[in-house]
Short mmCIF file of N, CA, C and O and ligand atoms in Angstrom, two decimals:
data_model
loop_
_atom_site.label_atom_id
_atom_site.label_comp_id
_atom_site.label_asym_id
_atom_site.label_seq_id
_atom_site.Cartn_x
_atom_site.Cartn_y
_atom_site.Cartn_z
N MET T 1 37.06 -4.04 22.94
CA MET T 1 36.63 -4.15 21.45
C MET T 1 37.50 -4.13 20.92
O MET T 1 39.12 -4.14 20.56
N PRO T 2 37.73 -5.08 19.34
CA PRO T 2 36.25 -5.70 18.89
C PRO T 2 36.26 -7.13 19.27
O PRO T 2 34.93 -7.39 18.26
N SER T 3 37.05 -7.32 19.88
CA SER T 3 36.15 -8.97 19.67
C SER T 3 35.12 -8.67 20.95
O SER T 3 35.00 -10.23 20.98
N ILE T 4 34.89 -8.25 21.42
CA ILE T 4 33.21 -8.18 22.52
C ILE T 4 32.60 -8.47 22.02
O ILE T 4 32.74 -8.33 20.43
N SER T 5 30.81 -8.55 22.14
CA SER T 5 29.82 -9.22 21.96
C SER T 5 29.71 -8.60 21.37
O SER T 5 29.43 -7.19 21.68
N ASN T 6 29.11 -7.89 19.84
CA ASN T 6 28.12 -7.49 19.32
C ASN T 6 28.36 -6.21 19.19
O ASN T 6 27.65 -5.43 20.01
N THR T 7 29.65 -5.83 18.50
CA THR T 7 30.86 -4.24 18.83
C THR T 7 29.19 -2.99 17.48
O THR T 7 29.64 -2.10 18.15
N PRO T 8 28.64 -3.78 15.96
CA PRO T 8 27.67 -3.26 15.25
C PRO T 8 27.28 -1.99 16.69
O PRO T 8 26.94 -0.72 16.62
N TYR T 9 26.39 -2.88 17.92
CA TYR T 9 25.02 -2.56 18.44
C TYR T 9 25.88 -1.53 19.98
O TYR T 9 24.98 -0.18 19.75
N LEU T 10 27.40 -1.96 19.90
CA LEU T 10 26.97 -0.87 20.71
C LEU T 10 28.17 0.81 20.10
O LEU T 10 28.11 1.39 20.08
N ILE T 11 28.95 0.34 18.65
CA ILE T 11 29.25 1.22 18.11
C ILE T 11 27.90 2.10 17.63
O ILE T 11 28.19 3.90 17.45
N GLU T 12 26.84 2.03 17.71
CA GLU T 12 25.41 2.51 17.14
C GLU T 12 24.77 2.96 18.28
O GLU T 12 25.12 4.29 17.99
N GLU T 13 25.45 2.66 19.61
CA GLU T 13 24.56 2.97 20.71
C GLU T 13 25.67 4.22 20.84
O GLU T 13 24.76 5.54 21.05
N ILE T 14 26.43 4.36 20.21
CA ILE T 14 27.68 5.48 20.48
C ILE T 14 27.37 6.12 19.66
O ILE T 14 27.94 7.31 20.51
N ALA T 15 27.45 5.87 18.46
CA ALA T 15 27.24 7.30 17.02
C ALA T 15 25.38 8.08 17.71
O ALA T 15 25.48 9.17 17.31
N LYS T 16 24.29 7.18 18.04
CA LYS T 16 23.11 7.57 18.60
C LYS T 16 23.10 8.44 19.47
O LYS T 16 22.76 10.20 19.51
N ASN T 17 23.87 7.84 20.55
CA ASN T 17 24.08 9.16 21.95
C ASN T 17 25.26 10.30 22.27
O ASN T 17 25.34 10.98 22.99
N CYS T 18 26.33 9.65 21.32
CA CYS T 18 27.00 10.53 21.55
C CYS T 18 28.27 11.98 20.61
O CYS T 18 28.34 10.87 18.99
N LYS T 19 26.89 12.82 20.14
CA LYS T 19 27.09 13.29 18.47
C LYS T 19 28.58 13.38 18.50
O LYS T 19 28.93 14.07 17.66
N LYS T 20 29.29 14.14 19.41
CA LYS T 20 30.91 14.47 19.35
C LYS T 20 32.12 14.10 19.52
O LYS T 20 32.85 14.03 19.76
N PHE T 21 31.32 13.03 19.49
CA PHE T 21 32.68 11.44 19.71
C PHE T 21 33.42 11.81 19.16
O PHE T 21 33.43 11.51 17.76
N ALA T 22 34.32 11.25 19.25
CA ALA T 22 35.81 11.93 17.73
C ALA T 22 36.33 10.98 17.66
O ALA T 22 37.37 11.02 16.91
N GLU T 23 36.98 10.13 19.66
CA GLU T 23 38.02 9.44 19.13
C GLU T 23 37.19 7.85 19.75
O GLU T 23 36.94 8.49 21.35
N LEU T 24 38.66 6.99 19.82
CA LEU T 24 38.42 6.09 19.89
C LEU T 24 40.22 4.52 20.35
O LEU T 24 40.13 4.86 19.42
N LYS T 25 39.70 4.07 21.12
CA LYS T 25 41.12 3.53 21.35
C LYS T 25 41.08 2.14 21.88
O LYS T 25 39.31 1.67 22.25
N ILE T 26 40.94 0.97 21.25
CA ILE T 26 40.16 -0.44 21.19
C ILE T 26 41.54 -0.81 21.16
O ILE T 26 43.40 -1.10 20.57
N THR T 27 41.93 -2.78 21.72
CA THR T 27 42.92 -3.46 21.49
C THR T 27 42.05 -4.51 21.28
O THR T 27 40.58 -4.90 22.04
N GLY T 28 43.10 -5.44 21.10
CA GLY T 28 41.99 -6.71 19.94
C GLY T 28 41.98 -6.63 18.79
O GLY T 28 42.43 -5.41 18.09
N PRO T 29 42.10 -7.65 18.02
CA PRO T 29 41.67 -7.66 16.33
C PRO T 29 40.60 -6.88 15.61
O PRO T 29 39.97 -7.00 16.20
N CYS T 30 41.30 -6.24 15.12
CA CYS T 30 40.78 -5.22 14.22
C CYS T 30 40.77 -6.11 12.66
O CYS T 30 41.72 -5.65 12.19
N HIS T 31 38.86 -5.98 12.04
CA HIS T 31 39.09 -7.09 10.91
C HIS T 31 38.10 -6.53 10.42
O HIS T 31 37.68 -5.13 10.72
N ILE T 32 37.75 -6.77 9.07
CA ILE T 32 37.29 -5.47 7.89
C ILE T 32 35.52 -5.55 8.89
O ILE T 32 35.23 -4.28 8.50
N LYS T 33 35.42 -6.53 9.31
CA LYS T 33 33.69 -5.66 10.06
C LYS T 33 33.24 -4.67 10.85
O LYS T 33 33.34 -4.22 10.89
N PHE T 34 34.51 -4.61 11.60
CA PHE T 34 34.99 -4.15 12.68
C PHE T 34 34.96 -2.59 12.35
O PHE T 34 34.13 -1.40 12.11
N ALA T 35 35.69 -2.63 10.61
CA ALA T 35 36.42 -1.17 10.05
C ALA T 35 34.93 -1.08 9.11
O ALA T 35 34.70 0.26 9.35
N LEU T 36 34.17 -1.88 9.07
CA LEU T 36 33.14 -1.29 8.47
C LEU T 36 31.97 -1.14 8.98
O LEU T 36 31.76 0.04 8.40
N THR T 37 32.36 -1.09 10.41
CA THR T 37 30.97 -0.81 11.50
C THR T 37 31.67 0.44 11.78
O THR T 37 30.42 1.84 11.84
N LEU T 38 32.66 1.16 11.62
CA LEU T 38 33.65 2.14 12.19
C LEU T 38 33.04 3.09 10.91
O LEU T 38 32.07 4.04 11.76
N ALA T 39 32.90 2.49 10.17
CA ALA T 39 33.12 3.52 8.33
C ALA T 39 31.20 4.02 8.91
O ALA T 39 30.98 4.41 8.58
N ALA T 40 30.14 3.03 9.05
CA ALA T 40 29.01 2.80 8.72
C ALA T 40 28.18 3.95 9.78
O ALA T 40 27.64 4.34 9.89
N PHE T 41 29.08 3.87 11.27
CA PHE T 41 28.35 5.16 12.32
C PHE T 41 28.93 5.72 12.96
O PHE T 41 28.87 6.56 13.48
N LEU T 42 30.41 6.13 13.03
CA LEU T 42 31.59 6.78 13.11
C LEU T 42 32.20 7.55 12.06
O LEU T 42 33.25 7.72 12.38
N PRO T 43 31.57 7.76 11.00
CA PRO T 43 32.02 8.23 10.02
C PRO T 43 32.58 9.83 9.85
O PRO T 43 33.94 9.84 9.85
N ASN T 44 33.08 10.11 11.44
CA ASN T 44 33.18 11.62 11.57
C ASN T 44 34.53 11.19 12.48
O ASN T 44 35.21 12.34 13.73
N LEU T 45 34.93 10.37 12.72
CA LEU T 45 36.49 9.71 13.97
C LEU T 45 37.01 10.21 13.59
O LEU T 45 37.11 10.12 11.84
N LYS T 46 38.27 11.12 14.02
CA LYS T 46 39.25 12.27 13.96
C LYS T 46 40.63 11.38 14.35
O LYS T 46 41.59 11.17 13.75
N VAL T 47 40.56 10.75 15.65
CA VAL T 47 41.79 9.85 16.22
C VAL T 47 41.37 8.72 16.62
O VAL T 47 40.47 7.96 17.13
N LEU T 48 41.86 7.44 15.89
CA LEU T 48 42.15 6.39 16.51
C LEU T 48 43.34 5.33 16.37
O LEU T 48 43.43 5.31 16.00
N SER T 49 42.93 4.52 18.08
CA SER T 49 44.28 4.14 17.90
C SER T 49 43.65 2.55 18.08
O SER T 49 43.06 1.81 19.01
N ILE T 50 44.84 2.19 18.16
CA ILE T 50 44.66 0.59 17.54
C ILE T 50 45.52 -0.29 17.53
O ILE T 50 46.68 -1.23 16.90
N ARG T 51 46.78 1.09 18.86
CA ARG T 51 48.07 0.03 19.02
C ARG T 51 48.23 -1.21 19.92
O ARG T 51 47.12 -1.79 20.23
N CYS T 52 49.25 -1.82 19.58
CA CYS T 52 49.85 -3.27 20.37
C CYS T 52 48.30 -4.79 20.03
O CYS T 52 47.67 -5.19 21.66
N SER T 53 47.97 -4.62 19.26
CA SER T 53 47.04 -5.17 18.61
C SER T 53 46.85 -5.90 17.10
O SER T 53 47.83 -5.69 16.49
N MET T 54 46.40 -6.60 16.67
CA MET T 54 46.42 -7.59 15.19
C MET T 54 45.48 -6.52 14.55
O MET T 54 44.51 -6.24 15.02
N ILE T 55 45.87 -6.50 13.36
CA ILE T 55 45.27 -5.88 12.20
C ILE T 55 45.44 -6.19 11.32
O ILE T 55 46.76 -6.42 10.70
N TYR T 56 44.17 -6.13 10.27
CA TYR T 56 44.56 -6.64 8.66
C TYR T 56 44.37 -6.01 7.42
O TYR T 56 43.42 -4.59 8.63
N LYS T 57 45.14 -6.00 7.22
CA LYS T 57 44.70 -4.61 6.11
C LYS T 57 43.96 -4.53 5.26
O LYS T 57 43.92 -3.17 5.43
N ASP T 58 43.12 -5.30 4.67
CA ASP T 58 42.12 -4.99 4.35
C ASP T 58 41.62 -3.99 5.72
O ASP T 58 40.79 -2.79 5.09
N ALA T 59 41.48 -4.21 6.63
CA ALA T 59 40.13 -3.66 7.55
C ALA T 59 41.17 -1.74 7.39
O ALA T 59 40.45 -1.08 7.86
N LEU T 60 42.48 -2.48 7.90
CA LEU T 60 43.45 -0.81 7.80
C LEU T 60 42.93 0.30 6.49
O LEU T 60 42.76 0.96 6.74
N ILE T 61 42.96 -0.92 5.69
CA ILE T 61 42.97 -0.18 3.45
C ILE T 61 41.66 0.72 4.15
O ILE T 61 41.25 2.03 3.79
N THR T 62 40.26 -0.51 4.79
CA THR T 62 39.28 0.32 4.90
C THR T 62 38.70 1.34 5.31
O THR T 62 37.93 2.38 5.57
N ILE T 63 40.03 1.64 6.95
CA ILE T 63 39.55 3.06 7.93
C ILE T 63 40.57 3.84 7.02
O ILE T 63 40.24 5.29 7.07
N LEU T 64 41.08 3.39 6.08
CA LEU T 64 42.11 5.20 5.65
C LEU T 64 40.92 5.43 4.75
O LEU T 64 41.25 6.59 3.99
N ASP T 65 39.98 4.86 4.01
CA ASP T 65 39.49 4.88 2.71
C ASP T 65 38.26 5.87 3.11
O ASP T 65 37.55 6.64 2.51
N GLU T 66 37.76 5.29 3.78
CA GLU T 66 35.86 5.32 4.60
C GLU T 66 36.37 6.06 5.69
O GLU T 66 35.30 7.12 5.66
N LEU T 67 36.75 6.11 6.95
CA LEU T 67 37.01 7.47 7.40
C LEU T 67 37.85 8.78 7.56
O LEU T 67 38.62 9.08 7.43
N LYS T 68 36.95 8.89 6.66
CA LYS T 68 37.27 10.50 5.39
C LYS T 68 37.98 11.58 6.25
O LYS T 68 38.79 12.49 6.08
N LYS T 69 37.17 11.69 8.04
CA LYS T 69 37.49 12.94 8.38
C LYS T 69 38.91 12.40 9.84
O LYS T 69 39.12 13.70 10.78
N LEU T 70 39.07 10.87 9.51
CA LEU T 70 40.38 10.77 10.22
C LEU T 70 41.59 11.92 10.35
O LEU T 70 42.01 11.80 9.12
N GLU T 71 42.27 11.89 10.98
CA GLU T 71 43.34 13.42 11.86
C GLU T 71 44.61 12.01 12.47
O GLU T 71 45.52 12.32 11.59
N VAL T 72 44.24 11.59 12.95
CA VAL T 72 45.36 10.98 13.84
C VAL T 72 45.15 8.72 13.50
O VAL T 72 44.03 8.91 13.97
N LEU T 73 45.49 7.99 13.96
CA LEU T 73 45.73 6.88 13.29
C LEU T 73 46.98 5.88 14.23
O LEU T 73 48.32 6.31 13.35
N ASN T 74 47.21 5.38 14.85
CA ASN T 74 48.22 5.26 15.47
C ASN T 74 47.69 3.25 14.87
O ASN T 74 46.86 2.91 15.98
N ILE T 75 48.70 2.60 15.17
CA ILE T 75 48.64 1.08 15.21
C ILE T 75 50.44 1.20 14.95
O ILE T 75 50.64 -0.16 14.63
N SER T 76 51.04 1.66 16.13
CA SER T 76 51.76 1.34 16.75
C SER T 76 52.57 -0.23 17.71
O SER T 76 51.01 -0.53 17.77
N HIS T 77 53.04 -0.34 17.10
CA HIS T 77 53.19 -2.57 17.74
C HIS T 77 51.85 -3.13 16.91
O HIS T 77 51.41 -4.41 18.22
N CYS T 78 51.11 -2.98 16.12
CA CYS T 78 50.31 -3.55 15.44
C CYS T 78 51.54 -5.18 15.03
O CYS T 78 52.05 -5.28 14.30
N VAL T 79 50.09 -6.44 14.39
CA VAL T 79 50.45 -7.14 14.19
C VAL T 79 49.38 -6.93 12.62
O VAL T 79 48.88 -7.16 12.70
N LEU T 80 50.75 -6.94 11.67
CA LEU T 80 49.88 -6.75 10.26
C LEU T 80 49.68 -7.57 9.28
O LEU T 80 50.84 -8.49 9.26
N ILE T 81 48.61 -8.84 9.30
CA ILE T 81 48.52 -9.13 8.77
C ILE T 81 47.50 -9.40 7.36
O ILE T 81 46.56 -8.63 7.26
N GLU T 82 48.21 -10.00 6.64
CA GLU T 82 48.11 -9.68 5.06
C GLU T 82 47.07 -9.89 4.56
O GLU T 82 46.10 -9.36 3.73
N HIS T 83 45.99 -11.50 5.40
CA HIS T 83 45.28 -11.83 4.50
C HIS T 83 43.69 -12.06 5.33
O HIS T 83 44.65 -12.30 6.19
N PRO T 84 42.78 -11.58 6.34
CA PRO T 84 42.01 -12.38 6.99
C PRO T 84 42.22 -14.55 6.49
O PRO T 84 42.09 -14.56 6.10
N PRO T 85 41.31 -14.76 7.38
CA PRO T 85 41.12 -15.77 7.50
C PRO T 85 39.82 -16.81 6.95
O PRO T 85 39.12 -15.68 5.85
N PRO T 86 39.91 -17.53 5.68
CA PRO T 86 40.61 -18.61 6.76
C PRO T 86 42.21 -18.44 5.68
O PRO T 86 42.43 -19.62 5.19
N SER T 87 42.57 -17.45 4.92
CA SER T 87 44.37 -17.70 3.92
C SER T 87 45.20 -18.06 5.06
O SER T 87 45.66 -17.72 6.06
N PRO T 88 45.97 -18.68 5.00
CA PRO T 88 47.08 -18.91 5.72
C PRO T 88 47.76 -17.40 6.09
O PRO T 88 47.74 -16.47 5.69
N ARG T 89 48.22 -17.56 7.71
CA ARG T 89 48.20 -16.35 7.76
C ARG T 89 49.45 -15.17 8.10
O ARG T 89 50.22 -16.44 8.01
N ARG T 90 49.93 -14.21 7.01
CA ARG T 90 51.38 -13.85 6.84
C ARG T 90 51.00 -12.71 7.44
O ARG T 90 50.46 -11.95 7.16
N VAL T 91 52.05 -12.13 8.22
CA VAL T 91 52.59 -10.75 8.88
C VAL T 91 53.57 -10.13 8.03
O VAL T 91 53.99 -10.64 7.49
N LEU T 92 52.64 -8.49 8.46
CA LEU T 92 53.78 -8.35 7.16
C LEU T 92 54.94 -7.35 8.13
O LEU T 92 54.20 -6.92 9.04
N LYS T 93 55.68 -7.51 7.13
CA LYS T 93 56.49 -7.03 8.19
C LYS T 93 57.04 -5.27 8.04
O LYS T 93 57.29 -5.31 8.51
N GLU T 94 56.55 -5.33 6.90
CA GLU T 94 56.14 -3.48 7.06
C GLU T 94 55.17 -3.17 6.40
O GLU T 94 54.78 -3.87 5.96
N ILE T 95 54.69 -1.74 6.43
CA ILE T 95 54.23 -0.99 5.68
C ILE T 95 54.38 -1.59 4.30
O ILE T 95 55.08 -0.43 3.84
N ASP T 96 52.80 -1.62 3.62
CA ASP T 96 53.73 -1.82 2.12
C ASP T 96 53.86 -0.28 1.98
O ASP T 96 53.05 0.61 2.28
N GLU T 97 53.71 0.83 0.20
CA GLU T 97 53.62 1.15 0.24
C GLU T 97 51.86 2.14 -0.27
O GLU T 97 52.00 3.53 -0.32
N SER T 98 51.48 0.77 -0.65
CA SER T 98 49.71 1.47 -0.80
C SER T 98 48.89 1.60 0.32
O SER T 98 48.43 3.01 0.53
N ILE T 99 49.81 1.01 1.75
CA ILE T 99 49.44 1.94 2.59
C ILE T 99 49.47 3.62 3.56
O ILE T 99 48.87 4.19 3.27
N LEU T 100 50.98 3.04 3.33
CA LEU T 100 51.58 4.39 2.59
C LEU T 100 50.87 6.07 2.57
O LEU T 100 50.94 6.92 3.11
N HIS T 101 50.60 5.39 1.30
CA HIS T 101 49.77 6.41 0.20
C HIS T 101 49.08 6.98 0.44
O HIS T 101 48.68 8.25 0.75
N LYS T 102 48.23 6.14 1.27
CA LYS T 102 46.50 6.65 2.33
C LYS T 102 46.75 6.97 2.98
O LYS T 102 46.66 8.12 2.85
N ALA T 103 47.70 6.50 3.92
CA ALA T 103 48.05 7.45 5.32
C ALA T 103 48.79 8.80 4.98
O ALA T 103 48.31 9.94 6.10
N ARG T 104 49.01 9.81 3.86
CA ARG T 104 49.61 10.83 4.21
C ARG T 104 48.18 11.89 4.10
O ARG T 104 49.02 13.16 4.85
N ARG T 105 47.32 11.73 3.77
CA ARG T 105 46.48 12.60 3.83
C ARG T 105 46.43 12.26 5.38
O ARG T 105 45.59 13.72 6.23
N LEU T 106 46.91 11.97 6.74
CA LEU T 106 46.04 12.32 8.18
C LEU T 106 47.46 13.10 8.44
O LEU T 106 48.56 13.19 7.90
N HIS T 107 47.51 13.67 9.75
CA HIS T 107 47.90 14.38 10.01
C HIS T 107 48.97 13.75 11.00
O HIS T 107 50.26 13.68 11.28
N LYS T 108 49.15 12.29 11.59
CA LYS T 108 49.40 11.78 12.40
C LYS T 108 49.37 10.14 12.10
O LYS T 108 48.02 10.19 12.23
N PHE T 109 49.82 9.57 11.39
CA PHE T 109 50.40 7.95 11.22
C PHE T 109 51.39 7.57 12.06
O PHE T 109 52.44 7.72 11.68
N ILE T 110 50.94 6.58 13.35
CA ILE T 110 51.51 6.52 13.81
C ILE T 110 52.17 4.85 14.32
O ILE T 110 50.68 3.99 13.99
N THR T 111 53.32 3.52 13.47
CA THR T 111 53.86 3.02 13.08
C THR T 111 54.92 2.37 14.33
O THR T 111 55.60 3.12 14.48
N CYS T 112 55.47 1.13 14.10
CA CYS T 112 55.81 0.51 14.96
C CYS T 112 55.45 -0.34 13.81
O CYS T 112 55.61 -1.72 15.12
N THR T 113 56.49 -1.30 13.95
CA THR T 113 57.08 -2.90 13.39
C THR T 113 58.70 -3.11 13.01
O THR T 113 58.90 -4.14 12.63
N SER T 114 59.00 -2.28 14.17
CA SER T 114 60.09 -2.80 14.33
C SER T 114 60.80 -4.09 15.25
O SER T 114 60.32 -4.41 16.28
N ASP T 115 61.79 -4.64 14.13
CA ASP T 115 62.52 -6.36 15.40
C ASP T 115 62.70 -6.22 17.07
O ASP T 115 62.53 -7.01 17.64
N SER T 116 63.38 -4.74 16.81
CA SER T 116 64.24 -4.87 18.12
C SER T 116 62.93 -3.98 19.66
O SER T 116 63.91 -3.81 20.25
N CYS T 117 62.19 -4.06 18.57
CA CYS T 117 61.12 -3.23 20.14
C CYS T 117 60.24 -4.10 20.87
O CYS T 117 59.69 -5.10 20.25
N LEU T 118 60.21 -3.90 21.80
CA LEU T 118 59.64 -4.69 22.80
C LEU T 118 58.40 -5.10 23.09
O LEU T 118 57.34 -6.20 23.07
N MET T 119 57.59 -3.87 22.86
CA MET T 119 56.29 -4.21 22.39
C MET T 119 55.62 -4.30 20.91
O MET T 119 54.33 -5.81 21.42
N CYS T 120 56.57 -4.58 20.63
CA CYS T 120 56.49 -5.40 18.76
C CYS T 120 56.65 -7.02 19.63
O CYS T 120 55.67 -8.00 19.04
N THR T 121 57.50 -7.31 20.43
CA THR T 121 57.61 -8.64 20.21
C THR T 121 56.73 -8.63 21.19
O THR T 121 56.01 -10.11 20.50
N ARG T 122 56.00 -8.26 21.97
CA ARG T 122 55.43 -9.11 23.57
C ARG T 122 53.72 -9.13 22.28
O ARG T 122 53.05 -10.44 22.67
N THR T 123 53.47 -8.00 21.10
CA THR T 123 52.43 -7.96 20.55
C THR T 123 52.24 -9.63 19.74
O THR T 123 51.04 -9.87 19.04
N ARG T 124 53.92 -9.92 18.99
CA ARG T 124 53.53 -11.06 17.76
C ARG T 124 53.87 -11.63 19.08
O ARG T 124 53.50 -12.77 18.54
N ASN T 125 53.94 -12.41 19.80
CA ASN T 125 53.63 -13.06 20.61
C ASN T 125 52.41 -14.02 21.17
O ASN T 125 52.04 -14.94 21.28
N ASP T 126 52.27 -12.31 21.53
CA ASP T 126 50.35 -12.84 22.41
C ASP T 126 49.81 -13.11 20.54
O ASP T 126 48.65 -12.76 21.06
N GLY T 127 50.05 -12.90 20.11
CA GLY T 127 49.41 -13.30 18.19
C GLY T 127 48.13 -11.75 18.15
O GLY T 127 47.46 -12.42 17.86
N GLY T 128 48.16 -10.82 19.11
CA GLY T 128 47.57 -10.18 19.00
C GLY T 128 46.85 -9.68 19.62
O GLY T 128 46.13 -8.69 19.75
N MET T 129 46.45 -10.13 20.51
CA MET T 129 45.60 -9.78 21.99
C MET T 129 46.27 -10.12 22.81
O MET T 129 47.48 -10.65 23.47
N THR T 130 46.18 -8.24 23.73
CA THR T 130 46.85 -7.91 24.56
C THR T 130 47.07 -9.27 25.40
O THR T 130 45.72 -8.81 26.10
N ARG T 131 48.02 -9.47 26.10
CA ARG T 131 47.96 -10.23 27.15
C ARG T 131 48.68 -10.34 28.53
O ARG T 131 48.36 -10.74 29.53
N TRP T 132 49.46 -8.44 28.53
CA TRP T 132 50.02 -7.94 29.92
C TRP T 132 49.77 -6.43 30.03
O TRP T 132 49.25 -6.14 29.44
ZN1 ZN O 201 57.27 -1.26 18.34
#
């Protein structure tokens, strides 16, 4: 997830059948459609981990704005992309102040975008798709 087919169906089924569902860990590119699906069907999510993946800035902002009960967000070792395609791909080296400001309400916002981090380097080399 979220690159598997028909993610909205899967998320909707989780929402219907798992009333206490509160924690989700995904790997794979996290785009705006997936963020909106989470907001629509799992608005009570408390913990979300997207580590070692690619995440678009608009998706990250949607997650921070729309998942109002989110307490923990882990985006460590992620490749953060400024704009979704077809814009030229621009990797953000640092998490900007607008995102940090939105993340202040969380109990934990776990990040790592270090040039010297092996896991960040692997994620960058793999283009945000975990291959190791
Ligand atoms: Zn890292």
